[in-house]
Amino acid sequence: TRKSRRPPPPSVVTGHLTSRQELRTRRNTVTFILQLGEALCLPRQTVSTSIIFFHRFFSRQSFATHSRYDVSVACTFLASKVDETPRKVASVVLQSHMLLERINKSTSSAITSEAAPATLDLKSEEFLELKDRILILERVVLQTLSFDLTVSHAYKPFCDLMSLLKSKYTSGGFVTKGGENVGQQVLAQIGVGV
């Protein structure tokens, strides 16, 4: 049997990016999403949902059409609502702006100062434009994904199993003949906090 191959993404089809450039762009943007999720104190599942939305979006849209960073911010904002860990749009916009300022400063060789990125004034024109752009892109993401926001995380069954094992090990379910609870030792070895 032949493996079914996914069609190339629109950015590659249109010639905007090569496959290698497209992969690098995706990786860099996923790193940005991870940093944004951390800055917003989002749970790992919400960040993963955001990354999935981002990949789904750009499997149907070209990187030439939309700013990858703006789309990733909209995906993170949407994922926070879908996974019921909502963040205010102002917080999302401010954190993303600070991260992007840091990224721009690190890639610009002209700026060498270690000064902290300037925060936006919530009443400034720039903030209002960014906020509006993110809210509009949220709707664009929803339409592009055909409002299919269902995400099945592959690691969810693993986490459930770890919780079950943790409860068994810590409840005395795994005790040696000498009365020693080996469960806590095993959990420590595999990196699960007791």
Short mmCIF file of C-alpha atoms in Angstrom, two decimals:
data_model
loop_
_atom_site.label_atom_id
_atom_site.label_comp_id
_atom_site.label_asym_id
_atom_site.label_seq_id
_atom_site.Cartn_x
_atom_site.Cartn_y
_atom_site.Cartn_z
CA THR A 1 0.00 0.00 0.00
CA ARG A 2 1.10 3.53 -0.70
CA LYS A 3 1.32 6.08 2.03
CA SER A 4 -1.00 8.99 1.48
CA ARG A 5 0.98 12.19 1.18
CA ARG A 6 -0.27 15.52 2.35
CA PRO A 7 -0.46 18.16 -0.32
CA PRO A 8 2.26 20.80 0.00
CA PRO A 9 1.28 23.87 2.03
CA PRO A 10 0.08 26.96 0.15
CA SER A 11 3.32 28.88 0.85
CA VAL A 12 5.26 26.19 -1.02
CA VAL A 13 2.69 25.82 -3.81
CA THR A 14 2.74 29.54 -4.57
CA GLY A 15 6.53 29.59 -4.52
CA HIS A 16 6.65 32.07 -1.64
CA LEU A 17 8.82 29.69 0.41
CA THR A 18 10.74 26.50 -0.21
CA SER A 19 9.83 23.45 1.88
CA ARG A 20 12.89 23.98 4.03
CA GLN A 21 12.12 27.68 4.59
CA GLU A 22 8.52 26.86 5.40
CA LEU A 23 9.60 24.30 8.02
CA ARG A 24 12.06 26.78 9.56
CA THR A 25 9.34 29.46 9.67
CA ARG A 26 6.98 27.06 11.42
CA ARG A 27 9.63 26.05 13.97
CA ASN A 28 10.52 29.64 14.79
CA THR A 29 6.89 30.58 15.20
CA VAL A 30 6.18 27.58 17.43
CA THR A 31 9.05 28.75 19.64
CA PHE A 32 7.36 32.15 19.81
CA ILE A 33 4.04 30.50 20.78
CA LEU A 34 5.79 28.53 23.54
CA GLN A 35 7.35 31.74 24.88
CA LEU A 36 4.04 33.58 24.70
CA GLY A 37 2.27 30.74 26.51
CA GLU A 38 4.89 30.84 29.23
CA ALA A 39 4.62 34.63 29.55
CA LEU A 40 0.84 34.31 29.89
CA CYS A 41 1.15 31.41 32.38
CA LEU A 42 -0.96 29.20 30.14
CA PRO A 43 -1.17 25.45 30.80
CA ARG A 44 0.83 23.23 28.43
CA GLN A 45 -2.39 21.85 26.92
CA THR A 46 -3.56 25.32 25.93
CA VAL A 47 -0.21 26.10 24.34
CA SER A 48 -0.37 22.79 22.45
CA THR A 49 -3.87 23.65 21.24
CA SER A 50 -2.58 27.00 20.02
CA ILE A 51 0.23 25.30 18.09
CA ILE A 52 -2.23 22.90 16.49
CA PHE A 53 -4.49 25.78 15.44
CA PHE A 54 -1.45 27.56 13.96
CA HIS A 55 -0.40 24.51 11.91
CA ARG A 56 -3.95 23.89 10.72
CA PHE A 57 -4.32 27.52 9.68
CA PHE A 58 -1.11 27.58 7.63
CA SER A 59 -1.90 24.26 6.02
CA ARG A 60 -4.73 26.17 4.31
CA GLN A 61 -3.31 29.71 4.11
CA SER A 62 0.00 31.05 2.83
CA PHE A 63 2.59 32.80 4.97
CA ALA A 64 2.56 35.49 2.28
CA THR A 65 -1.05 36.33 3.10
CA HIS A 66 -0.89 36.80 6.88
CA SER A 67 1.73 37.75 9.46
CA ARG A 68 2.77 34.53 11.18
CA TYR A 69 3.25 36.30 14.51
CA ASP A 70 -0.16 37.97 14.43
CA VAL A 71 -1.79 34.65 13.51
CA SER A 72 0.08 32.86 16.29
CA VAL A 73 -1.12 35.46 18.81
CA ALA A 74 -4.71 35.05 17.55
CA CYS A 75 -4.36 31.25 17.79
CA THR A 76 -3.07 31.55 21.37
CA PHE A 77 -5.92 33.88 22.31
CA LEU A 78 -8.45 31.52 20.72
CA ALA A 79 -6.89 28.42 22.33
CA SER A 80 -7.07 30.04 25.75
CA LYS A 81 -10.81 30.43 25.30
CA VAL A 82 -11.33 26.95 23.81
CA ASP A 83 -9.43 25.25 26.64
CA GLU A 84 -11.23 27.37 29.24
CA THR A 85 -8.10 29.17 30.44
CA PRO A 86 -9.04 32.60 29.08
CA ARG A 87 -6.70 35.56 29.12
CA LYS A 88 -7.72 39.15 28.52
CA VAL A 89 -6.98 40.39 25.04
CA ALA A 90 -5.00 43.29 26.53
CA SER A 91 -2.68 40.86 28.35
CA VAL A 92 -2.18 38.78 25.22
CA VAL A 93 -1.43 41.85 23.10
CA LEU A 94 0.97 43.36 25.65
CA GLN A 95 2.89 40.12 26.20
CA SER A 96 3.14 39.39 22.49
CA HIS A 97 4.33 42.94 21.81
CA MET A 98 7.07 42.64 24.44
CA LEU A 99 8.19 39.27 23.02
CA LEU A 100 8.26 40.60 19.47
CA GLU A 101 10.25 43.64 20.60
CA ARG A 102 12.77 41.30 22.20
CA ILE A 103 12.95 39.18 19.03
CA ASN A 104 13.39 42.25 16.83
CA LYS A 105 16.15 43.59 19.08
CA SER A 106 17.99 40.26 19.14
CA THR A 107 17.92 39.98 15.33
CA SER A 108 18.92 43.61 14.78
CA SER A 109 22.67 44.05 14.97
CA ALA A 110 22.32 47.84 15.22
CA ILE A 111 20.78 47.69 18.69
CA THR A 112 23.13 46.37 21.35
CA SER A 113 21.59 47.72 24.54
CA GLU A 114 20.06 45.36 27.08
CA ALA A 115 17.16 47.70 27.87
CA ALA A 116 13.81 46.11 28.57
CA PRO A 117 11.27 46.39 25.77
CA ALA A 118 8.91 49.32 26.07
CA THR A 119 5.40 48.44 27.12
CA LEU A 120 2.45 49.75 25.19
CA ASP A 121 0.06 52.26 26.64
CA LEU A 122 -3.42 50.69 26.67
CA LYS A 123 -4.84 53.86 25.16
CA SER A 124 -2.22 54.29 22.47
CA GLU A 125 -3.06 54.03 18.79
CA GLU A 126 -0.53 51.22 18.33
CA PHE A 127 -2.13 49.12 21.08
CA LEU A 128 -5.62 49.63 19.69
CA GLU A 129 -4.46 48.67 16.18
CA LEU A 130 -2.75 45.52 17.46
CA LYS A 131 -5.79 44.56 19.50
CA ASP A 132 -8.13 45.06 16.54
CA ARG A 133 -5.80 43.09 14.27
CA ILE A 134 -5.71 40.15 16.71
CA LEU A 135 -9.50 40.14 17.12
CA ILE A 136 -10.02 40.22 13.35
CA LEU A 137 -7.47 37.46 12.85
CA GLU A 138 -9.23 35.38 15.49
CA ARG A 139 -12.30 35.41 13.25
CA VAL A 140 -10.16 34.66 10.18
CA VAL A 141 -8.65 31.67 12.01
CA LEU A 142 -12.12 30.45 12.98
CA GLN A 143 -13.34 30.70 9.40
CA THR A 144 -10.20 29.09 7.97
CA LEU A 145 -10.53 26.18 10.40
CA SER A 146 -14.23 25.93 9.49
CA PHE A 147 -14.99 26.44 13.18
CA ASP A 148 -13.54 22.97 13.88
CA LEU A 149 -11.91 23.57 17.26
CA THR A 150 -11.77 19.94 18.33
CA VAL A 151 -8.26 18.91 19.36
CA SER A 152 -7.28 15.48 20.65
CA HIS A 153 -3.95 15.72 22.39
CA ALA A 154 -1.82 12.61 21.98
CA TYR A 155 -0.33 12.86 25.45
CA LYS A 156 -3.68 13.05 27.30
CA PRO A 157 -3.99 9.24 27.77
CA PHE A 158 -0.37 9.18 28.97
CA CYS A 159 -1.10 11.87 31.58
CA ASP A 160 -4.17 9.94 32.73
CA LEU A 161 -2.05 6.79 33.11
CA MET A 162 0.58 8.69 35.09
CA SER A 163 -2.10 10.04 37.43
CA LEU A 164 -3.44 6.53 37.95
CA LEU A 165 0.04 5.19 38.67
CA LYS A 166 0.76 8.07 41.01
CA SER A 167 -2.40 7.39 43.01
CA LYS A 168 -1.59 3.66 43.19
CA TYR A 169 2.03 4.22 44.19
CA THR A 170 1.33 6.84 46.84
CA SER A 171 -1.67 5.08 48.36
CA GLY A 172 0.42 2.10 49.46
CA GLY A 173 -0.68 -0.06 46.56
CA PHE A 174 2.92 -1.03 45.77
CA VAL A 175 4.53 -2.13 49.02
CA THR A 176 7.32 -4.71 49.29
CA LYS A 177 7.35 -7.63 51.73
CA GLY A 178 9.48 -5.57 54.07
CA GLY A 179 6.73 -2.92 54.24
CA GLU A 180 8.69 -0.40 52.16
CA ASN A 181 6.64 1.66 49.69
CA VAL A 182 8.61 1.42 46.44
CA GLY A 183 6.06 3.52 44.59
CA GLN A 184 7.58 6.84 45.60
CA GLN A 185 11.03 5.67 44.50
CA VAL A 186 9.72 4.61 41.09
CA LEU A 187 7.83 7.86 40.62
CA ALA A 188 10.98 9.84 41.47
CA GLN A 189 12.96 7.83 38.93
CA ILE A 190 10.52 8.55 36.09
CA GLY A 191 10.26 12.23 37.04
CA VAL A 192 6.74 12.39 38.45
CA GLY A 193 6.46 14.56 41.56
CA VAL A 194 4.78 12.97 44.56
#
